[in-house]
Coordinates of C-alpha atoms and ligand atoms in Angstrom, one line a residue:
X1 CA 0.0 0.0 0.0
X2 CA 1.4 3.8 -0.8
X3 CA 2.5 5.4 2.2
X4 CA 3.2 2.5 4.4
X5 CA 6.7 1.2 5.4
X6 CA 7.4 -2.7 6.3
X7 CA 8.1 -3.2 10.3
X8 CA 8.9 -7.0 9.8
X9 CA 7.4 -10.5 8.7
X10 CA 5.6 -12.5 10.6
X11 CA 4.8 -16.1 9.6
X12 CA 5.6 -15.6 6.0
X13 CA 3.2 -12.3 6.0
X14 CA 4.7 -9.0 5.1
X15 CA 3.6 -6.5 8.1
X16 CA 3.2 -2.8 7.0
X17 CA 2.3 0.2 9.0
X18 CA 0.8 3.1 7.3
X19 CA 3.0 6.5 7.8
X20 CA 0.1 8.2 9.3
X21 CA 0.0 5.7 12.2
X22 CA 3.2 6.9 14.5
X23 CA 1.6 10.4 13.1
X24 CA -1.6 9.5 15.1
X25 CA 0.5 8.3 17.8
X26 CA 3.1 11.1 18.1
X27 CA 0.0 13.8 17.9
X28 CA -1.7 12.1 20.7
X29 CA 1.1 11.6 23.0
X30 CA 2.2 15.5 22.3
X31 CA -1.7 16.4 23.3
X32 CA -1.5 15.2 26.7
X33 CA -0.6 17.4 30.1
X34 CA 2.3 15.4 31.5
X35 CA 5.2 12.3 30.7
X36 CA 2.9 10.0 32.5
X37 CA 0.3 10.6 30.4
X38 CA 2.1 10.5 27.3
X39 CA 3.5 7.4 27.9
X40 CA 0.5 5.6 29.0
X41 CA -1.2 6.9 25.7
X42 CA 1.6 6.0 23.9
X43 CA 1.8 2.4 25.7
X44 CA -2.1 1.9 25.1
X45 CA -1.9 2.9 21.3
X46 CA 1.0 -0.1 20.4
X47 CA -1.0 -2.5 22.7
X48 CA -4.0 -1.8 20.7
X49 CA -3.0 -1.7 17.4
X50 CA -0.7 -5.5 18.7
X51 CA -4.9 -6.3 19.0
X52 CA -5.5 -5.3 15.6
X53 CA -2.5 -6.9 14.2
X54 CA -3.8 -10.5 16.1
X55 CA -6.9 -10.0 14.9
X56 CA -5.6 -9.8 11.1
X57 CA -3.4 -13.0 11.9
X58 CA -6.5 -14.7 12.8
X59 CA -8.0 -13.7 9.5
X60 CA -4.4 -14.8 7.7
X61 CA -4.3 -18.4 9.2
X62 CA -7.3 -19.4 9.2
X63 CA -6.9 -18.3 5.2
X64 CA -3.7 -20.8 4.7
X65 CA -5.7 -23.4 5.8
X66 CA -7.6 -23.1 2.7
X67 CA -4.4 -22.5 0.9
X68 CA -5.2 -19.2 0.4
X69 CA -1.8 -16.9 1.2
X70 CA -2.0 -13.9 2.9
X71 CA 0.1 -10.7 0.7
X72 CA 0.3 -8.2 3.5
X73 CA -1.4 -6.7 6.4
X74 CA -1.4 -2.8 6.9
X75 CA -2.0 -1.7 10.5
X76 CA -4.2 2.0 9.7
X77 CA -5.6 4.4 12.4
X78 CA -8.8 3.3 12.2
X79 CA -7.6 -0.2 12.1
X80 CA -6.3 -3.3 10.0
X81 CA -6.3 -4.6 7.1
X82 CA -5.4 -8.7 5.9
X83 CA -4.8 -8.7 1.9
X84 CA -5.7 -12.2 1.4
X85 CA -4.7 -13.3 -2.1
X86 CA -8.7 -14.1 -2.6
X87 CA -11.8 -14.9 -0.5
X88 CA -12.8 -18.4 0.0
X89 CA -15.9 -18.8 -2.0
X90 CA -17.3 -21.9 0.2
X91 CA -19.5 -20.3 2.4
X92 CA -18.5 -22.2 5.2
X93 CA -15.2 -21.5 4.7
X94 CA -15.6 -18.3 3.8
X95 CA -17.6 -18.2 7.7
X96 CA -14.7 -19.7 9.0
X97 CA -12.4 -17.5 7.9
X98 CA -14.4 -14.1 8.4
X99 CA -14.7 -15.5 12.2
X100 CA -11.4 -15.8 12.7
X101 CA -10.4 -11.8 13.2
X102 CA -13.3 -11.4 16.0
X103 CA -12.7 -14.4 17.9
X104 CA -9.5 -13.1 18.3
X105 CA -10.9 -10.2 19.9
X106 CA -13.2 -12.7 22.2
X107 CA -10.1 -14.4 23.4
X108 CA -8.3 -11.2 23.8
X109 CA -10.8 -9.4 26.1
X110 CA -12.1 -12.7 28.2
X111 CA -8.0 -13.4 29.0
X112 CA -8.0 -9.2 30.0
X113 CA -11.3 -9.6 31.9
X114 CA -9.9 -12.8 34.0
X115 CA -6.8 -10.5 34.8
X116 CA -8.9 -7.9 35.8
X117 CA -10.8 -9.8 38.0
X118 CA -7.8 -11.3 39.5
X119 CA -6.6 -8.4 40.9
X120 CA -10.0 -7.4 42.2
X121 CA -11.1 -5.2 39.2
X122 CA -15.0 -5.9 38.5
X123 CA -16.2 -5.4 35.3
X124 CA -18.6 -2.4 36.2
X125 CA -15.0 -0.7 38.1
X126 CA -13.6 -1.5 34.3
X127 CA -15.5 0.8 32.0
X128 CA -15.7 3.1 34.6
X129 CA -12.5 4.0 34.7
X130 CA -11.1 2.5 30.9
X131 CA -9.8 5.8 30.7
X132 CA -7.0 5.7 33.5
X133 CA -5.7 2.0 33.4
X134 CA -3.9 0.4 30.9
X135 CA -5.6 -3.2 31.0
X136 CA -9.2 -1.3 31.0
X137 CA -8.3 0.4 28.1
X138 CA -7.9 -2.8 26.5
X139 CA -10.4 -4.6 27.7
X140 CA -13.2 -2.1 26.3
X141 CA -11.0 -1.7 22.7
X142 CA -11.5 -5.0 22.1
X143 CA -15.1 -5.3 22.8
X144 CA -15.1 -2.7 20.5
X145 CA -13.2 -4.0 17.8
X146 CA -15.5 -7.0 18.4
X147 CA -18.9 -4.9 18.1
X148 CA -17.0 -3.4 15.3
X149 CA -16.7 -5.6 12.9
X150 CA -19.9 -8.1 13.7
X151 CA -21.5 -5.1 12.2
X152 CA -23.5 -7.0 8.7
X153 CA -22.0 -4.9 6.3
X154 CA -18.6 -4.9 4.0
X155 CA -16.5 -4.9 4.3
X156 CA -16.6 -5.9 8.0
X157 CA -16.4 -9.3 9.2
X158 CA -20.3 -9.2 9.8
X159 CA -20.9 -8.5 6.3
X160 CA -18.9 -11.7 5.2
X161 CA -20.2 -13.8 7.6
X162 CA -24.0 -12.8 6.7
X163 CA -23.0 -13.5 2.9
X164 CA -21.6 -16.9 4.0
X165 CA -24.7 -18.3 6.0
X166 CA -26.9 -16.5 3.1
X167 CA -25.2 -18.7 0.4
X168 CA -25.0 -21.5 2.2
X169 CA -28.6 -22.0 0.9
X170 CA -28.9 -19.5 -2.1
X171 CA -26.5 -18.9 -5.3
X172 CA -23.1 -17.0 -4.4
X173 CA -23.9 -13.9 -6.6
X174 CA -27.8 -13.5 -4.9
X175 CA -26.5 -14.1 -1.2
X176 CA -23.8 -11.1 -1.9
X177 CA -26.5 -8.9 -3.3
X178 CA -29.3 -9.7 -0.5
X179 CA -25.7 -9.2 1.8
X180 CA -24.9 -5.3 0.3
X181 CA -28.3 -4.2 0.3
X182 CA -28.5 -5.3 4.0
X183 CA -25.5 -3.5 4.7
X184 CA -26.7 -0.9 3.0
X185 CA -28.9 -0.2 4.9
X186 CA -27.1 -0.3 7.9
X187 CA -25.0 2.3 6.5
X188 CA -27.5 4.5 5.6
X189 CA -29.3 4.4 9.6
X190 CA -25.3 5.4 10.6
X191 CA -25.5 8.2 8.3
X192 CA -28.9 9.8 9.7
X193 CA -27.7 8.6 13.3
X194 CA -24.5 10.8 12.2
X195 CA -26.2 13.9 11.2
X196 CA -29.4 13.9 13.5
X197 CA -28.2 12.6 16.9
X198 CA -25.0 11.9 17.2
X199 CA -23.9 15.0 14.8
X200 CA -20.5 13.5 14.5
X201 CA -18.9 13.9 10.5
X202 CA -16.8 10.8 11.4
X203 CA -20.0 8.6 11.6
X204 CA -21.2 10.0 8.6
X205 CA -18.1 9.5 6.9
X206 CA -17.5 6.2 8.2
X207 CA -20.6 5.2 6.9
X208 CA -20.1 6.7 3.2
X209 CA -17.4 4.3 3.1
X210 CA -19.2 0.9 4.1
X211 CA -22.1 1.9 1.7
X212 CA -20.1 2.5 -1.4
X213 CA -18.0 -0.6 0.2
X214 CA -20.9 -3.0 -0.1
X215 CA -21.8 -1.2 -3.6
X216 CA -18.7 -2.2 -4.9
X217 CA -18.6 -5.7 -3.4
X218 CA -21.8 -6.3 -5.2
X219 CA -20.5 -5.4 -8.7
X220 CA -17.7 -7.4 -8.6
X221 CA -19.5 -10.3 -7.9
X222 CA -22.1 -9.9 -10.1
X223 CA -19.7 -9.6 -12.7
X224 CA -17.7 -12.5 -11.9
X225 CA -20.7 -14.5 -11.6
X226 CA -22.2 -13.5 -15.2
X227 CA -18.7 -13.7 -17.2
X228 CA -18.5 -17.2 -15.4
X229 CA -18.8 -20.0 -17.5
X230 CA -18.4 -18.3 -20.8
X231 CA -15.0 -17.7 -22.9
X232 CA -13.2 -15.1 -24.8
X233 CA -14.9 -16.1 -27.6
X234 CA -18.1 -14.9 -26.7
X235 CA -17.8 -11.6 -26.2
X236 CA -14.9 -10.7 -28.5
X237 CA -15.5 -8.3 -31.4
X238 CA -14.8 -10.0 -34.7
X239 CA -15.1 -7.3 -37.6
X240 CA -11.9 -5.1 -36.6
X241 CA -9.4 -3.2 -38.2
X242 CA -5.5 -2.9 -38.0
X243 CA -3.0 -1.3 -38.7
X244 CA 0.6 -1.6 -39.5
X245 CA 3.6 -0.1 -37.7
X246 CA 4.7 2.1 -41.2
X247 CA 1.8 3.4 -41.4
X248 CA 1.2 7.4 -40.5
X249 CA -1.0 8.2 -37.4
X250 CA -3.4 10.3 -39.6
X251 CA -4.1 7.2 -41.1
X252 CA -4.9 5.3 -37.6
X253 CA -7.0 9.0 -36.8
X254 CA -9.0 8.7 -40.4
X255 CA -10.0 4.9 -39.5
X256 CA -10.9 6.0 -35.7
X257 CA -13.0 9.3 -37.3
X258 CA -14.2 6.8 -39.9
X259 CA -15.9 4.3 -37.6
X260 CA -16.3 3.6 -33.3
X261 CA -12.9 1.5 -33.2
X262 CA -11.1 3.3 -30.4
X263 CA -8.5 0.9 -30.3
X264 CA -6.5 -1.0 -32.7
X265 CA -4.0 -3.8 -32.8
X266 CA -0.8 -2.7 -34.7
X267 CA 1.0 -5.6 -36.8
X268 CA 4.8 -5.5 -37.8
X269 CA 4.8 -7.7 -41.7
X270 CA 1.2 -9.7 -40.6
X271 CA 2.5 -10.6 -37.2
X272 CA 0.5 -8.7 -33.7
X273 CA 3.1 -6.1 -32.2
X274 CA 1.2 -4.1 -30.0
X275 CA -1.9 -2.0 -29.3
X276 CA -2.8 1.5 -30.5
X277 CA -4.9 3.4 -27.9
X278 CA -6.7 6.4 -28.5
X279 CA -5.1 8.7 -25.9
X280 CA -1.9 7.4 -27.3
X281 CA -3.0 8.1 -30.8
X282 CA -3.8 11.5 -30.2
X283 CA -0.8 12.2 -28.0
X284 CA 1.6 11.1 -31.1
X285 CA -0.3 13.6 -33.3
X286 CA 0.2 16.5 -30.9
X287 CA 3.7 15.1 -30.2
X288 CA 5.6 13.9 -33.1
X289 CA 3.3 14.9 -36.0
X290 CA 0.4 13.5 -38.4
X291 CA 3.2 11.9 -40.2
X292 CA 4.9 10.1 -37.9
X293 CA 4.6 6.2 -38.2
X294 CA 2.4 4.5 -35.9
X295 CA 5.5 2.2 -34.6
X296 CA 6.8 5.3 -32.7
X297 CA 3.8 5.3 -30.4
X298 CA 2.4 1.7 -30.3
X299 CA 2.3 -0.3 -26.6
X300 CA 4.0 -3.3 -27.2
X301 CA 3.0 -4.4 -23.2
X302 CA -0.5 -5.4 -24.0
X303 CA -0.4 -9.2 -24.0
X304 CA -2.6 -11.3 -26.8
X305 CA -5.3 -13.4 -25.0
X306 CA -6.5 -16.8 -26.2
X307 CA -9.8 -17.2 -27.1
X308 CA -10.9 -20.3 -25.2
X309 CA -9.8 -18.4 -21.9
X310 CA -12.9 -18.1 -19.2
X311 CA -13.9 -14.6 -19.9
X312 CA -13.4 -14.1 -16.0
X313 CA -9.3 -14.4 -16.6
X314 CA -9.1 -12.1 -19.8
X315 CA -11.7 -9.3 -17.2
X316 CA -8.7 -9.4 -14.8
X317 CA -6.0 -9.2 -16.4
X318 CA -7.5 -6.4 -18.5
X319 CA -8.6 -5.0 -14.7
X320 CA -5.2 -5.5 -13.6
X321 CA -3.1 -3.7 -16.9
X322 CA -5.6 -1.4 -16.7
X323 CA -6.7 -2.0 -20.8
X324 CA -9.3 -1.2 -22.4
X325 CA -8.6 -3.3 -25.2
X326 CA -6.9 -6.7 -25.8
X327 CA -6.1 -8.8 -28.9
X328 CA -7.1 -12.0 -28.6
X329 CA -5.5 -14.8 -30.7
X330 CA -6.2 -18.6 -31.8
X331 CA -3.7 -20.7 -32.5
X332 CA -1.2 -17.7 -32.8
X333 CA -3.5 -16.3 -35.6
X334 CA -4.9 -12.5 -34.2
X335 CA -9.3 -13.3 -34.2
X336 CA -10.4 -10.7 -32.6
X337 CA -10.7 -7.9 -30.0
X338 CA -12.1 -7.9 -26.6
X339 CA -12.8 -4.2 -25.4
X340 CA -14.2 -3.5 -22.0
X341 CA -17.4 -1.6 -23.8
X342 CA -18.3 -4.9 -25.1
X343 CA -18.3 -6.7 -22.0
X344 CA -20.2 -4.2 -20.4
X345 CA -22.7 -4.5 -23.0
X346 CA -22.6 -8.1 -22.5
X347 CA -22.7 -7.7 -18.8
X348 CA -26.0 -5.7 -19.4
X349 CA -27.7 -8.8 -21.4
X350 CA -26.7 -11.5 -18.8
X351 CA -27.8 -9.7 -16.0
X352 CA -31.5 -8.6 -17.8
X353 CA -31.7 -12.9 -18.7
X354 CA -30.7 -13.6 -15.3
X355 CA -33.0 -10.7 -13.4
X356 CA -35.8 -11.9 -16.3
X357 CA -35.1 -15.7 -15.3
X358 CA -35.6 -14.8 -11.6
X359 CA -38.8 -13.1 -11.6
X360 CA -40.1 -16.0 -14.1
Ligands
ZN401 ZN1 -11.6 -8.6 10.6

């Protein structure tokens, strides 16, 4: 993540904090009337956020049991984050593993509570006073943490674990929806609790973020789930043009003015070299001249695809490279073109079949 710094590695898993963290820390430490203070604050921050990182662990293991490896975690201000390499799409794995991070928390604050109450602490004495010992502190962050994230909404763990018991007896893609709109909803009764009775922007805020969260949790799984099952071949466009490295950019801008190709694969004597984009089209002309041949400007990182690919692998790499177009190829011969307007369009179809086939 940008503007995080590695502080070690902890069972295989790269731990990064994010710069504004010691920020946080310093600020708070600075704000306080004497040493003692700071340094309990200080003392109480690290123990905390040691929480948060546990909690993320908990997340992280109980992942590799699936064989699912664990990137990174980044320890934020407001919290933690595990960047699992996916999410298990078993539900009940998917349970397990979105239990993991709170009962972490559970262990945490019943092992701080027992302390407690060994040394004569009750719990009522606790959260009366969580703001002068270090142990009481604790004791009510975690139950925070814990209420937190059982929240049913992404991306907390609540949201996950209602999408997991919701498709353990309905379709993936329907138990995410039925998931968002839940959370949602939640979000938007934080938002009016935010503004009307709390008046706190940080509420309000924090539940701008969950709602478009659960938004864009939906949308990816809705699109995974309608590109499922169908290949490259499907959606590719077939009646494209090319064009050839010696060729002049105002002969690429003619064919883009002359029809709604925006992007065009660029061959070197009949073989596929690269991709002409639009914006790179356009910056050539303003650059080197109308002239100029298109070999000067053409992007020779855009991979071919294969047309029997599941349509789901050519979405991320095209997601990942950031492409709006990419050749696709069949038995090394260039067949077509799969642009990211044509599988929104046929995104639209298989969702209106699906949406018609669920109300039949
Ligand atoms: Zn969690």
């Amino acid at each position: 993540m940008r503007w995080s710094f590695r502080i070690f590695t902890l069972a295989g898993i790269r731990v990064e904090m994010h710069v504004s963290f010691p920020v946080m820390v310093a600020w708070f430490a600075w704000s306080q009337h004497d040493s003692r203070g700071a340094l309990l604050t200080v003392a109480e921050l690290l123990l905390m956020f040691a929480c948060v990182l546990l909690h993320e662990l908990g997340h992280a293991l109980a992942a590799r049991r699936y064989g699912i490896p664990t990137r990174e975690i980044v320890l934020l201000p407001i919290g933690g984050v595990a960047k699992l390499e996916r999410m298990p799409e078993k539900p009940a794995q998917e349970l397990v593993v979105a239990l993991a991070g709170p009962s972490v928390n559970v262990i945490l604050a019943t092992g701080i509570a027992a302390a407690l109450l060994v040394m004569g602490v009750t719990p009522e004495q606790a959260f009366a006073r969580a703001d002068q010992g270090l142990l009481e502190f604790l004791l009510i962050g975690n139950l925070m943490m814990l209420f937190f994230n059982l929240i049913p909404a992404f991306p907390m763990d609540g949201g996950r674990v209602l999408r997991a018991l919701l498709a353990m007896s309905l379709p993936y893609a329907r138990a995410t929806r039925i998931a968002s709109q839940i959370g949602q909803g939640f979000a938007l009764v934080f938002a009016l609790a935010g503004v009307f009775v709390l008046r706190s922007p940080l509420l309000v805020f924090v539940a701008l973020f969950v709602f478009m969260a659960a938004g864009e949790e939906r949308a990816v799984v809705q699109t995974r789930s309608s590109l499922s099952g169908l290949p490259v071949s499907a959606a590719m466009v077939t009646a494209f043009m090319s064009i050839e490295t010696r060729h002049e950019l105002q002969y690429a801008a003619d064919l883009m003015l002359a029809g709604d190709q925006q992007d065009f694969p660029v061959l070197e004597g009949g073989r596929y070299l690269g991709m002409l984009a639009r914006t790179d089209l356009i910056k050539g002309l303003r650059e080197e001249g109308p002239t100029a041949p298109v070999g000067r400007v053409v992007r020779t990182d855009v991979e071919p695809i294969d047309a029997a690919w599941p349509l789901e692998r050519a979405w991320q790499v095209m997601r990942a490279g950031r492409h709006a177009a990419v050749p696709v190829v069949m038995r090394g011969q260039l067949v077509g073109l799969l642009t990211l307007e044509n599988m929104s369009e046929l995104l639209m179809v298989q969702e209106a079949r699906q949406r018609h086939a669920g109300v039949a």
